[in-house]
Tab-separated table of N, CA and C in Angstrom:
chain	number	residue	atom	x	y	z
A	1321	UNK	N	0.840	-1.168	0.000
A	1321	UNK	CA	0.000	0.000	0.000
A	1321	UNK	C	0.890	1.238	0.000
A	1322	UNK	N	0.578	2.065	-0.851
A	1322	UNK	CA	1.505	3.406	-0.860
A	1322	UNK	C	0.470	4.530	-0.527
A	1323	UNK	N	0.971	5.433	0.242
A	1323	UNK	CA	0.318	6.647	0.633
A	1323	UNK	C	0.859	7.827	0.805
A	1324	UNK	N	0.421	8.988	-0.016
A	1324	UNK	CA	0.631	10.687	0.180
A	1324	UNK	C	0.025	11.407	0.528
A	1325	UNK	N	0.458	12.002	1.781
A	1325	UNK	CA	-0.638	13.099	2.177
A	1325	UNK	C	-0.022	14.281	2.362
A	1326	UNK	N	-0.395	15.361	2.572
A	1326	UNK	CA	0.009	16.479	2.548
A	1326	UNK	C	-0.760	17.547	4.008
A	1327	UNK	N	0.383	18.284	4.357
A	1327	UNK	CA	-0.299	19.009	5.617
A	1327	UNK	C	0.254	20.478	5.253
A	1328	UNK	N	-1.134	21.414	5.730
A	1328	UNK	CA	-0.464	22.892	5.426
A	1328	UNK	C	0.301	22.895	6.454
A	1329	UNK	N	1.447	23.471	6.464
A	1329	UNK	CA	2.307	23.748	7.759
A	1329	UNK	C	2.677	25.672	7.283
A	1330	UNK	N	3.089	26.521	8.095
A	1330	UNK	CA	3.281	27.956	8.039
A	1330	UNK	C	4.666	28.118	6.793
A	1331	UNK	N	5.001	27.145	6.487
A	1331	UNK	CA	5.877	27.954	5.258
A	1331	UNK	C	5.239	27.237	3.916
A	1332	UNK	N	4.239	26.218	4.037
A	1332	UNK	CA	4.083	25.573	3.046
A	1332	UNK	C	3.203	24.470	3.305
A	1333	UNK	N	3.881	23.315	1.857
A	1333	UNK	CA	3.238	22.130	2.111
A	1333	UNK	C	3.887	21.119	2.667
A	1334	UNK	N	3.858	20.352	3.511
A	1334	UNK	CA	4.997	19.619	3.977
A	1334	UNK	C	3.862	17.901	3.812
A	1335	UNK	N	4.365	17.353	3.386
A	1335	UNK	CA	4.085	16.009	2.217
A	1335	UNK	C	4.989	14.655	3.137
A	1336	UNK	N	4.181	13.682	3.174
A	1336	UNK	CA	4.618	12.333	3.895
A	1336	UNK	C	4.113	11.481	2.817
A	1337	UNK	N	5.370	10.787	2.126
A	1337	UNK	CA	5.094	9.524	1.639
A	1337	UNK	C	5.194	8.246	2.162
A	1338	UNK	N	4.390	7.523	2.112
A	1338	UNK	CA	4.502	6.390	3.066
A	1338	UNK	C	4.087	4.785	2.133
A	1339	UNK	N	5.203	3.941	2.136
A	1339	UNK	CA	4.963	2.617	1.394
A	1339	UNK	C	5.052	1.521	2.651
A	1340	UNK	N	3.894	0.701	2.278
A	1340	UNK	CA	4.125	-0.534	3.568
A	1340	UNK	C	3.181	-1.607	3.058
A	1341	UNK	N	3.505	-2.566	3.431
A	1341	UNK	CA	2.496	-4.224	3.335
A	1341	UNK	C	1.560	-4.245	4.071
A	1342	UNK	N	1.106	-3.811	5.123
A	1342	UNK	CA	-0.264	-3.652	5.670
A	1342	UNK	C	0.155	-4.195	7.061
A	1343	UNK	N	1.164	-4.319	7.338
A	1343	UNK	CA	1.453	-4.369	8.483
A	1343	UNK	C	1.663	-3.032	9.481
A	1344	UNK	N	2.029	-2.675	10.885
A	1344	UNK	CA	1.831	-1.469	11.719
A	1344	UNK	C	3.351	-0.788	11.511
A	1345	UNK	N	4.225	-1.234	10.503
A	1345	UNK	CA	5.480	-0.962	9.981
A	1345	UNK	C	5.769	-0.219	8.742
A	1346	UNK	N	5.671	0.679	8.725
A	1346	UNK	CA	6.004	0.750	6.933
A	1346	UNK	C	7.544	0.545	7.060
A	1347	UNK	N	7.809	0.172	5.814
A	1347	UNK	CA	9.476	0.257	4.709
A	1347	UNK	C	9.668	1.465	4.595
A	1348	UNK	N	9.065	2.008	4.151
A	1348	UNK	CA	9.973	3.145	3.601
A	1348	UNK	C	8.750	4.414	3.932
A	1349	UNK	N	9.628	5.713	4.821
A	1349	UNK	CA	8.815	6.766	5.068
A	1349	UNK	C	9.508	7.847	4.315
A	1350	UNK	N	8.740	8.239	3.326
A	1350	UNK	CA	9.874	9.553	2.953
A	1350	UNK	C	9.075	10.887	3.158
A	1351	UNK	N	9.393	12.246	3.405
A	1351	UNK	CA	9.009	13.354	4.040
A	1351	UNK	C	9.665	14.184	3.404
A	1352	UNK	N	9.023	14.815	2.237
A	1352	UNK	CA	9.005	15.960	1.429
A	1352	UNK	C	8.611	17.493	2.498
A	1353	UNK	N	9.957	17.873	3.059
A	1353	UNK	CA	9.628	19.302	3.684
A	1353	UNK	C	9.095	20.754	2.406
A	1354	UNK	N	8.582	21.707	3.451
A	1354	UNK	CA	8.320	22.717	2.227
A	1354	UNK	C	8.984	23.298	1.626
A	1355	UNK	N	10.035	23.780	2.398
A	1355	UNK	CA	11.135	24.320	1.623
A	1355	UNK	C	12.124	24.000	0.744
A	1356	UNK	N	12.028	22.538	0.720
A	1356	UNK	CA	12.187	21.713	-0.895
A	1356	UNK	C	11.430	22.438	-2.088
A	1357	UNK	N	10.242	22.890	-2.178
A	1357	UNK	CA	9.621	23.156	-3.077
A	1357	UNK	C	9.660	24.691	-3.220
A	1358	UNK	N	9.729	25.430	-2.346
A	1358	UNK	CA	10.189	26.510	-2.337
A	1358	UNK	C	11.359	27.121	-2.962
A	1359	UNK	N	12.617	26.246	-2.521
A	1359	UNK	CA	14.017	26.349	-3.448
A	1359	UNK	C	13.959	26.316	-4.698
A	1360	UNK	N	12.966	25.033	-5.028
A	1360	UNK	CA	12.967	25.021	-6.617
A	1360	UNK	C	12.752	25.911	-7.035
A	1361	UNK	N	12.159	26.737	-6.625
A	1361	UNK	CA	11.413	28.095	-7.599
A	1361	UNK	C	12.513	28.959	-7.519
A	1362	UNK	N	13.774	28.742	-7.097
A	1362	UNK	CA	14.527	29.660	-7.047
A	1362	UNK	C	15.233	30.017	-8.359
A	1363	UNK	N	15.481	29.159	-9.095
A	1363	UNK	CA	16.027	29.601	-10.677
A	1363	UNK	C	15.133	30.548	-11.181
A	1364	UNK	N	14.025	30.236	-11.691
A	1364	UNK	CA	12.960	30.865	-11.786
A	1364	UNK	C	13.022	32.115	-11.418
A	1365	UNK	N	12.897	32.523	-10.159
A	1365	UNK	CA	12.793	33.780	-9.886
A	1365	UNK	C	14.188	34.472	-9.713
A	1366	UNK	N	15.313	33.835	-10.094
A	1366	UNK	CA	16.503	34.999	-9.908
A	1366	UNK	C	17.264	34.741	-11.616
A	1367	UNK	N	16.511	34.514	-12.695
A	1367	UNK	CA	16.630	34.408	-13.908
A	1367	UNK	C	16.818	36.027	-14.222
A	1368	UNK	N	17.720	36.534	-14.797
A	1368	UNK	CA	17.920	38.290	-15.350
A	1368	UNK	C	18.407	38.897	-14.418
A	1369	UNK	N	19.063	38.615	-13.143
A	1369	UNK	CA	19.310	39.042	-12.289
A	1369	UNK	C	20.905	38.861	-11.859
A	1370	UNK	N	21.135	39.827	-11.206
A	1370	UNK	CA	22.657	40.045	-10.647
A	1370	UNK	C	22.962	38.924	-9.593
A	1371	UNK	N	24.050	38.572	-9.341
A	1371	UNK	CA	24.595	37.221	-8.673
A	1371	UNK	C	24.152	38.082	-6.566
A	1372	UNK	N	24.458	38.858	-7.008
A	1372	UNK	CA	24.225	39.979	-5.722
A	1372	UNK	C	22.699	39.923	-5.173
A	1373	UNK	N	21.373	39.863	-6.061
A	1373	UNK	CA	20.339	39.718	-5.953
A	1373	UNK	C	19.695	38.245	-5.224
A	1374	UNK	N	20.785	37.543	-5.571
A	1374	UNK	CA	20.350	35.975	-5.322
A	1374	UNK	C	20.061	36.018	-3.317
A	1375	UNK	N	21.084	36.567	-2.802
A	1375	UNK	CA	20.969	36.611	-1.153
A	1375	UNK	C	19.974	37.219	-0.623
A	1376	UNK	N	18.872	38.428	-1.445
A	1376	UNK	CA	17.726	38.971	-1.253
A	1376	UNK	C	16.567	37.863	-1.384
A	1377	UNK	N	16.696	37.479	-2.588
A	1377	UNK	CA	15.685	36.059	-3.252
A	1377	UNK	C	15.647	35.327	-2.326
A	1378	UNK	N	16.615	34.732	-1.117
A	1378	UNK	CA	16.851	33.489	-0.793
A	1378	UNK	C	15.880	33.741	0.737
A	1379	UNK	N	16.555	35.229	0.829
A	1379	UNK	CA	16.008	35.666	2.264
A	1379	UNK	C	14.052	35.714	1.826
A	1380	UNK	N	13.857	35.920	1.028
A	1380	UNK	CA	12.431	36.019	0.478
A	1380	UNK	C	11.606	35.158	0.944
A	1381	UNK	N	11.933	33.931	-0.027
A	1381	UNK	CA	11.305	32.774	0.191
A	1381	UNK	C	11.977	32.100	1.476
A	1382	UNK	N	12.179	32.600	2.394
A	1382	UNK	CA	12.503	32.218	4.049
A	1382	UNK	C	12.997	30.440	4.096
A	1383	UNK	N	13.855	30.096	3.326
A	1383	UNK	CA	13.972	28.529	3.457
A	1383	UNK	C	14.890	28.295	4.548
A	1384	UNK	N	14.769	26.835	4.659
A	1384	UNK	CA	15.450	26.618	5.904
A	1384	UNK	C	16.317	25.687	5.525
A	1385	UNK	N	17.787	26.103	5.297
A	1385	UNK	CA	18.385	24.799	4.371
A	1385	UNK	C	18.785	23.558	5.282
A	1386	UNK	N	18.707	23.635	6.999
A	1386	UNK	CA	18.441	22.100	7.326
A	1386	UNK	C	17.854	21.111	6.519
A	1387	UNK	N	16.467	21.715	6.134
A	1387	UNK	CA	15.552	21.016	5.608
A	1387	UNK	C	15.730	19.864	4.118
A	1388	UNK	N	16.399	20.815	3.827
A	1388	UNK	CA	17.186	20.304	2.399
A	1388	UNK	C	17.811	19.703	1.684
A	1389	UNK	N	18.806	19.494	2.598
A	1389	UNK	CA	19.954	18.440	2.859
A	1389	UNK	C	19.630	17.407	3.408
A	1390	UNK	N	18.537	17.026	3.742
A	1390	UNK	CA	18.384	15.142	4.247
A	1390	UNK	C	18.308	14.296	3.264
């Protein structure tokens, strides 16, 4: 059985994937934070822009790069 759900949390969407046999165990939990999805948009929005601009952009979209790196 595979399952995605999604919870508003204050910066976003923060997303739990969950695969398991139907037992009280799953295999595999994976946890899409929001600020994964947030970053992405970062090309996007610092496209035409000065390398200098990028540390304004970043502070913008408030990410939390703990989050990121797992």
């Amino acid at each position: 059985m595979r399952v995605y759900h999604s919870i508003e949390s204050p910066k976003g969407e923060l997303g739990f994937y969950i695969v398991s046999d139907g037992t009280n165990k799953p295999y595999r939990v994976k946890v899409r934070p929001p600020c994964f999805l947030n970053l992405s948009a970062l090309p996007k929005m610092i496209e035409g822009r000065l390398i200098a601009d990028v540390v304004a952009v970043i502070g913008s979209i408030d990410i939390v790069l703990g989050e990121i790196d797992r």
